[in-house]
mmCIF file of C-alpha atoms in Angstrom:
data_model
loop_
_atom_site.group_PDB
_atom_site.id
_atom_site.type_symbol
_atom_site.label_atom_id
_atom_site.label_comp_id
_atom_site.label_asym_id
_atom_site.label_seq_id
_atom_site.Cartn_x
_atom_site.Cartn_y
_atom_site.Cartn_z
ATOM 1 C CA UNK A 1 0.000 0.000 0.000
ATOM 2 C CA UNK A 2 1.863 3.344 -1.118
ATOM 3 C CA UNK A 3 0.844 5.786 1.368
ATOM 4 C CA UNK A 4 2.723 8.313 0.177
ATOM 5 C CA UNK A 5 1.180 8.966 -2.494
ATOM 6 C CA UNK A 6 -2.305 10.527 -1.801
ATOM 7 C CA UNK A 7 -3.359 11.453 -4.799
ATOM 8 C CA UNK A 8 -5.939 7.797 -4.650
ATOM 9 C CA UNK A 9 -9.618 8.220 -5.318
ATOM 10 C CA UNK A 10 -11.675 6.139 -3.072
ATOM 11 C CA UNK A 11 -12.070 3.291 -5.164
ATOM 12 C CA UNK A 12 -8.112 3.536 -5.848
ATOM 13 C CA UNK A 13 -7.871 3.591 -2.255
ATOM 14 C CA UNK A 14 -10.227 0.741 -1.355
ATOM 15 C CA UNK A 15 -8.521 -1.901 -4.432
ATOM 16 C CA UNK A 16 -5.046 -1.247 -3.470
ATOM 17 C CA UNK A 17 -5.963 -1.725 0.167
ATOM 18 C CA UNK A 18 -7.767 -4.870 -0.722
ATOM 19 C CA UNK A 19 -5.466 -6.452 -2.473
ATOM 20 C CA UNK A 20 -2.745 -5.547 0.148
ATOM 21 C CA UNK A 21 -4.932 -7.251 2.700
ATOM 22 C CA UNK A 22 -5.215 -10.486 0.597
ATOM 23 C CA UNK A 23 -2.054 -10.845 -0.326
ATOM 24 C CA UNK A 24 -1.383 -10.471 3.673
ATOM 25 C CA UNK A 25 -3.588 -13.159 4.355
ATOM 26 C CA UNK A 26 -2.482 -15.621 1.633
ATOM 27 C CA UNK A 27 1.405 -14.891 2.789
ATOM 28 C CA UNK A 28 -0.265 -16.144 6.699
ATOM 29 C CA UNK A 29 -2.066 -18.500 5.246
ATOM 30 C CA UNK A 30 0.813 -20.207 3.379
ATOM 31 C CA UNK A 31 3.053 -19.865 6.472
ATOM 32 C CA UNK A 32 0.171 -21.611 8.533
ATOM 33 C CA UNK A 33 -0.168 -24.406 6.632
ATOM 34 C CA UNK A 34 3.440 -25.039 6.515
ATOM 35 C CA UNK A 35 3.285 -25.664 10.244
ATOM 36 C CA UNK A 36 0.304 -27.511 10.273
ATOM 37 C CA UNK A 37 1.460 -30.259 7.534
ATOM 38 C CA UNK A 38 2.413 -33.011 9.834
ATOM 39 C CA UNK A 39 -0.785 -33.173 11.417
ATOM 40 C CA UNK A 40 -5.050 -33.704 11.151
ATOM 41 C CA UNK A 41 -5.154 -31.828 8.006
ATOM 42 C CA UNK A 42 -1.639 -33.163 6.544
ATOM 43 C CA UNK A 43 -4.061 -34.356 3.058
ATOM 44 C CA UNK A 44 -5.904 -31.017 3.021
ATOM 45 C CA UNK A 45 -2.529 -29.172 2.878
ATOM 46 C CA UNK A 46 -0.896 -32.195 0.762
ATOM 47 C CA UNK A 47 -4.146 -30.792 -1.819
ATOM 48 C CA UNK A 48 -5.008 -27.078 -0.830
ATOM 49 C CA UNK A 49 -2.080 -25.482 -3.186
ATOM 50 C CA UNK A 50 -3.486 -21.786 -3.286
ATOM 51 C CA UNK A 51 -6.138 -20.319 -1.376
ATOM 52 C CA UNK A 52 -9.200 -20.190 -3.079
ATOM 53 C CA UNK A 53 -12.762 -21.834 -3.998
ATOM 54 C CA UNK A 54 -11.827 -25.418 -5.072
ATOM 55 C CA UNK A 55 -13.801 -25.644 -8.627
ATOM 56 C CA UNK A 56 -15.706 -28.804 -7.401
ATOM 57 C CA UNK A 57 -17.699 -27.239 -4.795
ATOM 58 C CA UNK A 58 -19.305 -24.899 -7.207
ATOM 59 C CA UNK A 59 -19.247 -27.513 -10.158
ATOM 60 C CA UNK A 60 -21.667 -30.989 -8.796
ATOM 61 C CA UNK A 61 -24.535 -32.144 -7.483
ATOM 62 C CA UNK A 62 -24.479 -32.408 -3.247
ATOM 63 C CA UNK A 63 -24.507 -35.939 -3.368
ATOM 64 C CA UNK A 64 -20.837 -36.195 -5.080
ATOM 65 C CA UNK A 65 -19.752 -32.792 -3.789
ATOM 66 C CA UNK A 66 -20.186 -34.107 0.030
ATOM 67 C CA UNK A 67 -17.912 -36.783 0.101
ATOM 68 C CA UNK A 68 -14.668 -35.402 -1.795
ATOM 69 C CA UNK A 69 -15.428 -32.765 0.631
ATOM 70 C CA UNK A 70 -15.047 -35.028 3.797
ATOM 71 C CA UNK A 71 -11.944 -37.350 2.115
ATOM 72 C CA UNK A 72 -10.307 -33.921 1.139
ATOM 73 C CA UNK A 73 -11.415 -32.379 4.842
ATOM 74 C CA UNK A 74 -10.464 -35.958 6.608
ATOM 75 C CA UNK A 75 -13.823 -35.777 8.025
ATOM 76 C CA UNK A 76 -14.692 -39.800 7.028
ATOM 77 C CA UNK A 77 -13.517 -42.979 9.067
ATOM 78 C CA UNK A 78 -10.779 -44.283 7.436
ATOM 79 C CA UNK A 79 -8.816 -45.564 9.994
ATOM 80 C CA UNK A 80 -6.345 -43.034 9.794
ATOM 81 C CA UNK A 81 -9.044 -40.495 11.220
ATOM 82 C CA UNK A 82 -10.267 -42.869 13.194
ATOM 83 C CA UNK A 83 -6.886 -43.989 14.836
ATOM 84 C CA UNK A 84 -6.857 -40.484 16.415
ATOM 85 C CA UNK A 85 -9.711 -40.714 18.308
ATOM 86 C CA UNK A 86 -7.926 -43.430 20.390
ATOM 87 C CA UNK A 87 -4.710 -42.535 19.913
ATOM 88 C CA UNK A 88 -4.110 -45.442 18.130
ATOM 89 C CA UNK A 89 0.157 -44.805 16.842
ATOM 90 C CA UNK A 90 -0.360 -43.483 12.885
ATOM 91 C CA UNK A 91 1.892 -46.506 11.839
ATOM 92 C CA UNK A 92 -0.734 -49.000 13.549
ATOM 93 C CA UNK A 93 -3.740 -47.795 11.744
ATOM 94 C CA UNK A 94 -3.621 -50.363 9.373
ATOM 95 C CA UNK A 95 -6.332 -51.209 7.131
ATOM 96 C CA UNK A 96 -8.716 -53.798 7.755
ATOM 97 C CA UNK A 97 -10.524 -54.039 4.716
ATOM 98 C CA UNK A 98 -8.019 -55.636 2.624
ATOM 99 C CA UNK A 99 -4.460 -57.948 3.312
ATOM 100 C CA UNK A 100 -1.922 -54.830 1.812
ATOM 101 C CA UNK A 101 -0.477 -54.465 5.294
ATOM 102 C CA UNK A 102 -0.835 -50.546 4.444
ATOM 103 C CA UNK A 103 -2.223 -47.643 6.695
ATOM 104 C CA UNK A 104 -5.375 -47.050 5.879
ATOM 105 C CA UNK A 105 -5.219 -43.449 4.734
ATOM 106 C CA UNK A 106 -6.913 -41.515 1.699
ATOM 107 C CA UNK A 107 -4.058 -42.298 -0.609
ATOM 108 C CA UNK A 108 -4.330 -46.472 0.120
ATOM 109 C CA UNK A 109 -8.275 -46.521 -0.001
ATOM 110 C CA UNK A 110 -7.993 -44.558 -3.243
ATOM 111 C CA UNK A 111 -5.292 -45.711 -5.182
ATOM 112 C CA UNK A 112 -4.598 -49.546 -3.557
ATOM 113 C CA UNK A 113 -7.209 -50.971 -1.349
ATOM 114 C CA UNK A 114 -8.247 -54.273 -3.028
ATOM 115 C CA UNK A 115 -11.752 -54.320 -1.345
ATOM 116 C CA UNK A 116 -12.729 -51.335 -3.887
ATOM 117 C CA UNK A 117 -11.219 -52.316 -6.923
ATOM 118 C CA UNK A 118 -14.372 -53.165 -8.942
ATOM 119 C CA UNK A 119 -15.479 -49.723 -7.400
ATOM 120 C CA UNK A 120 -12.701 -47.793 -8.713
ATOM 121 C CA UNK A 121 -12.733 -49.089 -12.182
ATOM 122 C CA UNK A 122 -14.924 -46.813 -13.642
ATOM 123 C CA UNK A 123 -13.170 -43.939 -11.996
ATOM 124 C CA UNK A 124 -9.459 -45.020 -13.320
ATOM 125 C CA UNK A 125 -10.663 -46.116 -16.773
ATOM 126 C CA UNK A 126 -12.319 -42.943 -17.612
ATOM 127 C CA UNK A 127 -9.401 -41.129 -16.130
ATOM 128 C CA UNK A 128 -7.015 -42.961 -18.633
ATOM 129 C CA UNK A 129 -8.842 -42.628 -21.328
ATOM 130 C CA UNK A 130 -8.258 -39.211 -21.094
ATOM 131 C CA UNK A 131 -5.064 -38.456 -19.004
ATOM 132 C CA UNK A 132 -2.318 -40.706 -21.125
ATOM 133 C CA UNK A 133 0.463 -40.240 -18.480
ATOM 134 C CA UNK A 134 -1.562 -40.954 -15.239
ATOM 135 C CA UNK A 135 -0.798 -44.643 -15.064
ATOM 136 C CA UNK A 136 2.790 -44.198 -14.638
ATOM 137 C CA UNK A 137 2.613 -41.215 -11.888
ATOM 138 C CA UNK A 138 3.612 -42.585 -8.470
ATOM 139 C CA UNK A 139 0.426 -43.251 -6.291
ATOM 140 C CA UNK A 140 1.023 -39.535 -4.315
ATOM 141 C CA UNK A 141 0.857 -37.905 -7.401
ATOM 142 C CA UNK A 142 -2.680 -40.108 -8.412
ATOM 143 C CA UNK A 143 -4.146 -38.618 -5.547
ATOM 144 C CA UNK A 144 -3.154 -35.571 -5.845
ATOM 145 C CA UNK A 145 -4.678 -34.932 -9.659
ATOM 146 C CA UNK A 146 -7.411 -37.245 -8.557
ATOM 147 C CA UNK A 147 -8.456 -34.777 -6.202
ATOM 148 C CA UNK A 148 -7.466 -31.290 -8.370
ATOM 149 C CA UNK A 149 -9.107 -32.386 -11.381
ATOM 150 C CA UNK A 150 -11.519 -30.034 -12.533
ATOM 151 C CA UNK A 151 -13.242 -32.264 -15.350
ATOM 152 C CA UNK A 152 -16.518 -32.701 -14.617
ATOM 153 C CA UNK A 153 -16.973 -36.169 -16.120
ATOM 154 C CA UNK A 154 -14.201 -37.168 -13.622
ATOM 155 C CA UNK A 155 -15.036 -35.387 -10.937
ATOM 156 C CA UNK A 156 -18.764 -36.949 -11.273
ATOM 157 C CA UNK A 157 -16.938 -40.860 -11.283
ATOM 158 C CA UNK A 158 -15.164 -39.742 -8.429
ATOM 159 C CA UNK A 159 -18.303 -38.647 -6.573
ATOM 160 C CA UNK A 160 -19.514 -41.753 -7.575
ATOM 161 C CA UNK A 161 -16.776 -44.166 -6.292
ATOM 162 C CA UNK A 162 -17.284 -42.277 -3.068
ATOM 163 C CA UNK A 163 -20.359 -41.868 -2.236
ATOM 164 C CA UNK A 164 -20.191 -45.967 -2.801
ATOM 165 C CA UNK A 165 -17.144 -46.740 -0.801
ATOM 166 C CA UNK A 166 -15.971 -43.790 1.464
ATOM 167 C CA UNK A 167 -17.053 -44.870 4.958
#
């Protein structure tokens, strides 16, 4: 904000200062999640790259929108959420759904868990029909454009898958 120069209208005045104030708050914001990684919301900040309306909130239908919301928001009960409640240690949370031996977090239910193969078919099909490189991204990065895509077809499969499976 330059206050030395005063010759601003009002509505100069009001934009600069309101884009002063947002970049503020993005800076904090950036710095806050930073600290915050390790913990609860470690797959909200692994996803939450800018701060901002995510496009899928504005793009489906509540029934799909609700639970990418709670995976992305760990607000489900994978066993990684769960684990917490108990204090169960977060290498211990294993899931119980299928014999991988893996923590039972949003990447492994996802990307790996065999109980919801059949379930995720759909989902991974239509997603390399389009995407020609996402088969050979690690599983991390799966997850990650899994849960950024903006396409709605995708986005709708992926409602789909979860509203089916997500506990």
């Amino acid at each position: 904000l330059d206050i030395q120069n005063m010759s601003y209208t009002k509505k100069d005045f009001g934009t600069s200062l309101k884009q002063s104030l947002n970049k503020k708050y993005s800076n904090d914001w950036l710095l806050t999640n930073e600290m915050l990684k390790d913990g609860k919301l470690s797959t909200y900040l692994f996803l939450k790259t800018n701060f901002g309306l995510e496009k899928y909130l504005t793009l489906l239908r509540p029934e799909y929108r609700k639970p990418i919301c709670r995976l992305r928001v760990s607000a489900h009960r994978l066993f990684i959420e769960m684990g917490r409640y108990n204090n169960t240690p977060r290498t211990e949370r294993i899931c119980k759904n299928c014999m991988c031996n893996e923590i039972e977090d949003e990447e492994h239910f996802i990307i790996r868990c065999t109980k919801f193969t059949k379930e995720r078919e759909e989902l991974f099909e239509l997603i390399s029909s389009k995407v020609r490189h996402f088969t050979h991204l690690q599983d991390k990065q799966k997850l990650f454009w899994i849960l950024n895509c903006e396409e709605l077809d995708i986005l709708n499969s992926l409602g789909r898958f979860l509203q089916i499976s997500l506990p």
